[in-house]
């Protein structure tokens, strides 16, 4: 079989869907499918999924791809996995799930975060991160306190994509980028920390072995290979990556300083480093990258483009977001209008970086009777840009400032917003064609690396840049006093609670 004819499968185990993507050796999309998933919320703060649904989603996705491109699928040479991070999948001695998986957006384990820090006071130094309810380790403490019979029966804990790997290969394996977000990994040393495991009632025996994301983790089992029409073939499965690390691989962010600004429902600034950096006291996420000897810093803002959707809904114009943005752009042509505009805090669902405050609230300050919808929409877009400025400030302080990050996510369609973010953050931001393929493409690329299809430099290329937003000195000067006011509002409001 000629190597050029090989194909590679990326599987991204998301929260709302499983994305399956088949690419050829030139990374052209051959076929794709996105079977949907549902989330169960049986109690306030709870968020769970049945692990079997992930496996069913993968089977449905692969079946769809096989029907779309049977000949191309028959040339499969490598698989990569990506997935939602932090989820706790608790298995018994027979590797059967003991309960629904507790997901990344489950908030029940606040008390257990404090308890883990009490048991291991240096947890933040070891893991490089604050312990948060979304992370995996406090979930295990919650289960021990509230479902002790399940805790006693737990013999293995896997992250979502790694449970899928177990079902595809029979092997319990994880990789560094996903493992870094559990509160069990020594992120600097890239190994499980036995003190943290012991503090949550576990030992190394309960943990999957660790590989790098670009390494072979396992092979498709003979039974699955036969079911997929690949009988007798040993198809390597890459270590893969957590969804953000895999997304970075998908847009070619592999070297120090490379990264992306994601202007989606939430906001993310992702910056690759060639050394371990951390700043947990300012809520920087410090994780391993999906490549050897690489880490990344990540600032997370909880309400980015969702803030714009919110104000559009409040104005009764949820289907006219483009027109509202155009009105804000017209509003911003007047320097006097900007100077007198309200200032908006986009903390509609609390905030992560830099405050780590679930109780933080959104706010308009400086409202006047003369302000109309255009002023409000401008203020919301500017407030989100200010939130990104806080994230860049944290990355800068940690020594992880990104250089020419790519702008991705739905908000990337607005040149006005892109320029505003550049002005406010001081970053030159690139926009690239095809930068939306996301984690499934990154997973496929990791599958290519594991299969020996080429080097990181050859496979993990950056998509061609279409346009760039460089900071404009006049724009920066207009926003600077308003950013100063923005940063004064949160501590003042917090003090008044």
mmCIF file of N, CA and C in Angstrom, residues 221-311:
data_model
loop_
_atom_site.group_PDB
_atom_site.id
_atom_site.type_symbol
_atom_site.label_atom_id
_atom_site.label_comp_id
_atom_site.label_asym_id
_atom_site.label_seq_id
_atom_site.Cartn_x
_atom_site.Cartn_y
_atom_site.Cartn_z
ATOM 1 N N UNK A 221 -7.856 -3.169 18.866
ATOM 2 C CA UNK A 221 -7.925 -4.591 19.209
ATOM 3 C C UNK A 221 -8.358 -5.409 17.992
ATOM 4 N N UNK A 222 -7.959 -6.691 17.929
ATOM 5 C CA UNK A 222 -8.372 -7.525 16.788
ATOM 6 C C UNK A 222 -9.886 -7.545 16.592
ATOM 7 N N UNK A 223 -10.649 -7.541 17.695
ATOM 8 C CA UNK A 223 -12.107 -7.605 17.575
ATOM 9 C C UNK A 223 -12.664 -6.324 16.961
ATOM 10 N N UNK A 224 -12.175 -5.170 17.424
ATOM 11 C CA UNK A 224 -12.669 -3.900 16.872
ATOM 12 C C UNK A 224 -12.199 -3.755 15.424
ATOM 13 N N UNK A 225 -10.936 -4.115 15.156
ATOM 14 C CA UNK A 225 -10.432 -4.031 13.782
ATOM 15 C C UNK A 225 -11.301 -4.856 12.840
ATOM 16 N N UNK A 226 -11.667 -6.044 13.271
ATOM 17 C CA UNK A 226 -12.514 -6.900 12.427
ATOM 18 C C UNK A 226 -13.890 -6.276 12.232
ATOM 19 N N UNK A 227 -14.461 -5.716 13.313
ATOM 20 C CA UNK A 227 -15.784 -5.091 13.218
ATOM 21 C C UNK A 227 -15.759 -3.889 12.285
ATOM 22 N N UNK A 228 -14.623 -3.240 12.172
ATOM 23 C CA UNK A 228 -14.496 -2.061 11.309
ATOM 24 C C UNK A 228 -14.016 -2.425 9.903
ATOM 25 N N UNK A 229 -13.942 -3.699 9.591
ATOM 26 C CA UNK A 229 -13.503 -4.116 8.266
ATOM 27 C C UNK A 229 -12.007 -4.012 8.059
ATOM 28 N N UNK A 230 -11.247 -4.028 9.155
ATOM 29 C CA UNK A 230 -9.785 -3.878 9.103
ATOM 30 C C UNK A 230 -9.105 -5.123 9.669
ATOM 31 N N UNK A 231 -9.699 -6.266 9.444
ATOM 32 C CA UNK A 231 -9.237 -7.506 10.055
ATOM 33 C C UNK A 231 -7.768 -7.777 9.725
ATOM 34 N N UNK A 232 -7.035 -8.191 10.787
ATOM 35 C CA UNK A 232 -5.639 -8.535 10.608
ATOM 36 C C UNK A 232 -4.695 -7.349 10.587
ATOM 37 N N UNK A 233 -5.228 -6.145 10.749
ATOM 38 C CA UNK A 233 -4.386 -4.939 10.709
ATOM 39 C C UNK A 233 -4.100 -4.448 12.125
ATOM 40 N N UNK A 234 -2.881 -4.041 12.398
ATOM 41 C CA UNK A 234 -2.513 -3.454 13.689
ATOM 42 C C UNK A 234 -2.480 -1.938 13.512
ATOM 43 N N UNK A 235 -3.570 -1.276 13.837
ATOM 44 C CA UNK A 235 -3.691 0.174 13.629
ATOM 45 C C UNK A 235 -3.268 0.892 14.907
ATOM 46 N N UNK A 236 -2.203 1.712 14.857
ATOM 47 C CA UNK A 236 -1.771 2.406 16.074
ATOM 48 C C UNK A 236 -2.743 3.502 16.484
ATOM 49 N N UNK A 237 -2.894 3.655 17.805
ATOM 50 C CA UNK A 237 -3.697 4.730 18.378
ATOM 51 C C UNK A 237 -2.745 5.669 19.122
ATOM 52 N N UNK A 238 -2.723 6.935 18.720
ATOM 53 C CA UNK A 238 -1.846 7.911 19.373
ATOM 54 C C UNK A 238 -2.317 8.199 20.787
ATOM 55 N N UNK A 239 -1.397 8.702 21.611
ATOM 56 C CA UNK A 239 -1.781 9.169 22.940
ATOM 57 C C UNK A 239 -2.908 10.181 22.851
ATOM 58 N N UNK A 240 -2.792 11.119 21.894
ATOM 59 C CA UNK A 240 -3.837 12.115 21.681
ATOM 60 C C UNK A 240 -3.669 13.320 22.579
ATOM 61 N N UNK A 241 -4.781 13.966 22.917
ATOM 62 C CA UNK A 241 -4.684 15.178 23.727
ATOM 63 C C UNK A 241 -6.017 15.606 24.288
ATOM 64 N N UNK A 242 -5.968 16.374 25.371
ATOM 65 C CA UNK A 242 -7.152 17.069 25.834
ATOM 66 C C UNK A 242 -7.626 18.014 24.750
ATOM 67 N N UNK A 243 -8.886 18.430 24.798
ATOM 68 C CA UNK A 243 -9.456 19.157 23.662
ATOM 69 C C UNK A 243 -8.710 20.440 23.307
ATOM 70 N N UNK A 244 -8.259 21.190 24.295
ATOM 71 C CA UNK A 244 -7.554 22.435 23.970
ATOM 72 C C UNK A 244 -6.179 22.173 23.376
ATOM 73 N N UNK A 245 -5.432 21.217 23.938
ATOM 74 C CA UNK A 245 -4.122 20.871 23.382
ATOM 75 C C UNK A 245 -4.271 20.317 21.974
ATOM 76 N N UNK A 246 -5.290 19.481 21.748
ATOM 77 C CA UNK A 246 -5.512 18.936 20.412
ATOM 78 C C UNK A 246 -5.900 20.041 19.430
ATOM 79 N N UNK A 247 -6.708 20.996 19.885
ATOM 80 C CA UNK A 247 -7.056 22.136 19.028
ATOM 81 C C UNK A 247 -5.810 22.919 18.640
ATOM 82 N N UNK A 248 -4.885 23.062 19.582
ATOM 83 C CA UNK A 248 -3.630 23.763 19.289
ATOM 84 C C UNK A 248 -2.823 23.012 18.231
ATOM 85 N N UNK A 249 -2.760 21.689 18.350
ATOM 86 C CA UNK A 249 -2.078 20.884 17.328
ATOM 87 C C UNK A 249 -2.763 21.093 15.981
ATOM 88 N N UNK A 250 -4.097 21.194 16.005
ATOM 89 C CA UNK A 250 -4.866 21.368 14.777
ATOM 90 C C UNK A 250 -4.594 22.686 14.069
ATOM 91 N N UNK A 251 -4.186 23.720 14.800
ATOM 92 C CA UNK A 251 -3.858 25.010 14.161
ATOM 93 C C UNK A 251 -2.351 25.246 14.115
ATOM 94 N N UNK A 252 -1.572 24.199 14.382
ATOM 95 C CA UNK A 252 -0.122 24.303 14.221
ATOM 96 C C UNK A 252 0.602 25.012 15.342
ATOM 97 N N UNK A 253 -0.005 25.095 16.529
ATOM 98 C CA UNK A 253 0.648 25.737 17.676
ATOM 99 C C UNK A 253 1.472 24.692 18.417
ATOM 100 N N UNK A 254 2.752 24.597 18.045
ATOM 101 C CA UNK A 254 3.625 23.559 18.602
ATOM 102 C C UNK A 254 4.882 24.115 19.257
ATOM 103 N N UNK A 255 5.278 25.335 18.904
ATOM 104 C CA UNK A 255 6.516 25.909 19.429
ATOM 105 C C UNK A 255 6.224 27.011 20.436
ATOM 106 N N UNK A 256 7.193 27.290 21.294
ATOM 107 C CA UNK A 256 7.019 28.293 22.348
ATOM 108 C C UNK A 256 6.552 29.620 21.762
ATOM 109 N N UNK A 257 5.510 30.194 22.368
ATOM 110 C CA UNK A 257 4.948 31.471 21.936
ATOM 111 C C UNK A 257 3.804 31.337 20.960
ATOM 112 N N UNK A 258 3.695 30.176 20.309
ATOM 113 C CA UNK A 258 2.579 29.966 19.395
ATOM 114 C C UNK A 258 1.315 29.637 20.188
ATOM 115 N N UNK A 259 0.160 29.961 19.616
ATOM 116 C CA UNK A 259 -1.068 29.675 20.351
ATOM 117 C C UNK A 259 -2.275 30.220 19.633
ATOM 118 N N UNK A 260 -3.349 30.360 20.389
ATOM 119 C CA UNK A 260 -4.579 30.873 19.787
ATOM 120 C C UNK A 260 -5.379 31.655 20.816
ATOM 121 N N UNK A 261 -6.215 32.535 20.293
ATOM 122 C CA UNK A 261 -7.232 33.243 21.070
ATOM 123 C C UNK A 261 -8.567 32.730 20.565
ATOM 124 N N UNK A 262 -9.309 32.050 21.426
ATOM 125 C CA UNK A 262 -10.601 31.484 21.031
ATOM 126 C C UNK A 262 -11.723 32.384 21.524
ATOM 127 N N UNK A 263 -12.442 32.951 20.573
ATOM 128 C CA UNK A 263 -13.562 33.836 20.883
ATOM 129 C C UNK A 263 -14.855 33.074 20.605
ATOM 130 N N UNK A 264 -15.087 32.053 21.435
ATOM 131 C CA UNK A 264 -16.287 31.245 21.326
ATOM 132 C C UNK A 264 -17.238 31.594 22.452
ATOM 133 N N UNK A 265 -18.105 30.654 22.804
ATOM 134 C CA UNK A 265 -19.026 30.856 23.922
ATOM 135 C C UNK A 265 -18.258 31.344 25.141
ATOM 136 N N UNK A 266 -17.188 30.613 25.473
ATOM 137 C CA UNK A 266 -16.225 31.093 26.464
ATOM 138 C C UNK A 266 -14.994 31.584 25.704
ATOM 139 N N UNK A 267 -14.059 32.164 26.421
ATOM 140 C CA UNK A 267 -12.845 32.665 25.788
ATOM 141 C C UNK A 267 -11.626 31.946 26.326
ATOM 142 N N UNK A 268 -10.689 31.650 25.450
ATOM 143 C CA UNK A 268 -9.456 30.975 25.856
ATOM 144 C C UNK A 268 -8.287 31.670 25.183
ATOM 145 N N UNK A 269 -7.222 31.889 25.938
ATOM 146 C CA UNK A 269 -5.940 32.277 25.341
ATOM 147 C C UNK A 269 -4.966 31.149 25.667
ATOM 148 N N UNK A 270 -4.442 30.527 24.649
ATOM 149 C CA UNK A 270 -3.597 29.342 24.774
ATOM 150 C C UNK A 270 -2.210 29.699 24.249
ATOM 151 N N UNK A 271 -1.166 29.445 25.050
ATOM 152 C CA UNK A 271 0.190 29.793 24.633
ATOM 153 C C UNK A 271 1.152 28.665 24.964
ATOM 154 N N UNK A 272 1.828 28.159 23.942
ATOM 155 C CA UNK A 272 2.775 27.051 24.114
ATOM 156 C C UNK A 272 4.050 27.561 24.791
ATOM 157 N N UNK A 273 4.620 26.736 25.670
ATOM 158 C CA UNK A 273 5.912 27.045 26.299
ATOM 159 C C UNK A 273 6.832 25.837 26.148
ATOM 160 N N UNK A 274 8.134 26.100 26.193
ATOM 161 C CA UNK A 274 9.097 24.993 26.130
ATOM 162 C C UNK A 274 9.636 24.648 27.511
ATOM 163 N N UNK A 275 8.961 25.171 28.534
ATOM 164 C CA UNK A 275 9.303 24.841 29.917
ATOM 165 C C UNK A 275 8.028 24.941 30.747
ATOM 166 N N UNK A 276 8.089 24.363 31.915
ATOM 167 C CA UNK A 276 6.922 24.383 32.806
ATOM 168 C C UNK A 276 6.782 25.763 33.422
ATOM 169 N N UNK A 277 5.641 26.406 33.223
ATOM 170 C CA UNK A 277 5.345 27.697 33.852
ATOM 171 C C UNK A 277 4.023 27.573 34.591
ATOM 172 N N UNK A 278 3.900 28.292 35.709
ATOM 173 C CA UNK A 278 2.620 28.253 36.433
ATOM 174 C C UNK A 278 2.415 29.559 37.185
ATOM 175 N N UNK A 279 1.170 29.903 37.401
ATOM 176 C CA UNK A 279 0.787 31.069 38.194
ATOM 177 C C UNK A 279 -0.601 30.795 38.759
ATOM 178 N N UNK A 280 -0.706 29.765 39.634
ATOM 179 C CA UNK A 280 -2.035 29.360 40.096
ATOM 180 C C UNK A 280 -2.766 30.452 40.860
ATOM 181 N N UNK A 281 -2.027 31.336 41.538
ATOM 182 C CA UNK A 281 -2.699 32.363 42.334
ATOM 183 C C UNK A 281 -3.464 33.354 41.463
ATOM 184 N N UNK A 282 -3.192 33.366 40.158
ATOM 185 C CA UNK A 282 -3.957 34.233 39.253
ATOM 186 C C UNK A 282 -4.791 33.395 38.272
ATOM 187 N N UNK A 283 -5.033 32.162 38.652
ATOM 188 C CA UNK A 283 -5.915 31.255 37.909
ATOM 189 C C UNK A 283 -5.445 31.028 36.478
ATOM 190 N N UNK A 284 -4.125 30.890 36.310
ATOM 191 C CA UNK A 284 -3.598 30.417 35.033
ATOM 192 C C UNK A 284 -3.647 28.892 35.050
ATOM 193 N N UNK A 285 -4.158 28.293 33.981
ATOM 194 C CA UNK A 285 -4.075 26.842 33.841
ATOM 195 C C UNK A 285 -2.704 26.516 33.252
ATOM 196 N N UNK A 286 -1.968 25.671 33.929
ATOM 197 C CA UNK A 286 -0.632 25.270 33.493
ATOM 198 C C UNK A 286 -0.661 23.771 33.219
ATOM 199 N N UNK A 287 -0.701 23.396 31.962
ATOM 200 C CA UNK A 287 -0.835 21.996 31.584
ATOM 201 C C UNK A 287 0.304 21.576 30.658
ATOM 202 N N UNK A 288 0.503 20.279 30.533
ATOM 203 C CA UNK A 288 1.412 19.753 29.520
ATOM 204 C C UNK A 288 0.764 19.900 28.144
ATOM 205 N N UNK A 289 1.610 20.077 27.129
ATOM 206 C CA UNK A 289 1.096 20.049 25.757
ATOM 207 C C UNK A 289 1.039 18.588 25.299
ATOM 208 N N UNK A 290 0.493 18.361 24.119
ATOM 209 C CA UNK A 290 0.358 17.001 23.596
ATOM 210 C C UNK A 290 1.612 16.554 22.843
ATOM 211 N N UNK A 291 2.696 17.293 22.997
ATOM 212 C CA UNK A 291 3.981 16.938 22.393
ATOM 213 C C UNK A 291 5.044 16.871 23.482
ATOM 214 N N UNK A 292 6.079 16.047 23.307
ATOM 215 C CA UNK A 292 7.131 15.945 24.330
ATOM 216 C C UNK A 292 7.826 17.285 24.568
ATOM 217 N N UNK A 293 8.218 17.526 25.817
ATOM 218 C CA UNK A 293 8.993 18.715 26.189
ATOM 219 C C UNK A 293 8.290 20.020 25.854
ATOM 220 N N UNK A 294 6.973 19.971 25.854
ATOM 221 C CA UNK A 294 6.184 21.178 25.626
ATOM 222 C C UNK A 294 5.094 21.251 26.694
ATOM 223 N N UNK A 295 4.847 22.460 27.142
ATOM 224 C CA UNK A 295 3.761 22.729 28.074
ATOM 225 C C UNK A 295 2.909 23.858 27.478
ATOM 226 N N UNK A 296 1.892 24.283 28.197
ATOM 227 C CA UNK A 296 1.195 25.483 27.748
ATOM 228 C C UNK A 296 0.545 26.180 28.936
ATOM 229 N N UNK A 297 0.414 27.484 28.796
ATOM 230 C CA UNK A 297 -0.362 28.279 29.729
ATOM 231 C C UNK A 297 -1.685 28.603 29.079
ATOM 232 N N UNK A 298 -2.740 28.632 29.885
ATOM 233 C CA UNK A 298 -4.064 28.875 29.327
ATOM 234 C C UNK A 298 -4.867 29.757 30.275
ATOM 235 N N UNK A 299 -5.328 30.878 29.752
ATOM 236 C CA UNK A 299 -6.233 31.756 30.493
ATOM 237 C C UNK A 299 -7.638 31.520 29.965
ATOM 238 N N UNK A 300 -8.600 31.391 30.874
ATOM 239 C CA UNK A 300 -9.967 31.037 30.487
ATOM 240 C C UNK A 300 -10.948 32.088 30.993
ATOM 241 N N UNK A 301 -11.751 32.618 30.079
ATOM 242 C CA UNK A 301 -12.807 33.566 30.405
ATOM 243 C C UNK A 301 -14.149 32.890 30.142
ATOM 244 N N UNK A 302 -15.045 32.917 31.101
ATOM 245 C CA UNK A 302 -16.239 32.072 31.018
ATOM 246 C C UNK A 302 -17.310 32.598 30.066
ATOM 247 N N UNK A 303 -17.381 33.897 29.849
ATOM 248 C CA UNK A 303 -18.432 34.463 28.978
ATOM 249 C C UNK A 303 -17.797 35.386 27.951
ATOM 250 N N UNK A 304 -17.560 34.860 26.758
ATOM 251 C CA UNK A 304 -16.981 35.669 25.684
ATOM 252 C C UNK A 304 -18.069 35.984 24.658
ATOM 253 N N UNK A 305 -18.137 35.217 23.580
ATOM 254 C CA UNK A 305 -19.200 35.468 22.597
ATOM 255 C C UNK A 305 -20.587 35.286 23.209
ATOM 256 N N UNK A 306 -20.671 34.491 24.273
ATOM 257 C CA UNK A 306 -21.974 34.324 24.932
ATOM 258 C C UNK A 306 -22.475 35.634 25.538
ATOM 259 N N UNK A 307 -21.567 36.555 25.872
ATOM 260 C CA UNK A 307 -21.992 37.873 26.361
ATOM 261 C C UNK A 307 -22.714 38.646 25.256
ATOM 262 N N UNK A 308 -22.204 38.519 24.037
ATOM 263 C CA UNK A 308 -22.850 39.192 22.904
ATOM 264 C C UNK A 308 -24.216 38.560 22.628
ATOM 265 N N UNK A 309 -24.291 37.236 22.712
ATOM 266 C CA UNK A 309 -25.590 36.569 22.535
ATOM 267 C C UNK A 309 -26.573 37.006 23.613
ATOM 268 N N UNK A 310 -26.051 37.179 24.815
ATOM 269 C CA UNK A 310 -26.905 37.586 25.942
ATOM 270 C C UNK A 310 -27.512 38.965 25.702
ATOM 271 N N UNK A 311 -26.689 39.945 25.330
ATOM 272 C CA UNK A 311 -27.222 41.294 25.156
ATOM 273 C C UNK A 311 -28.169 41.335 23.953
#
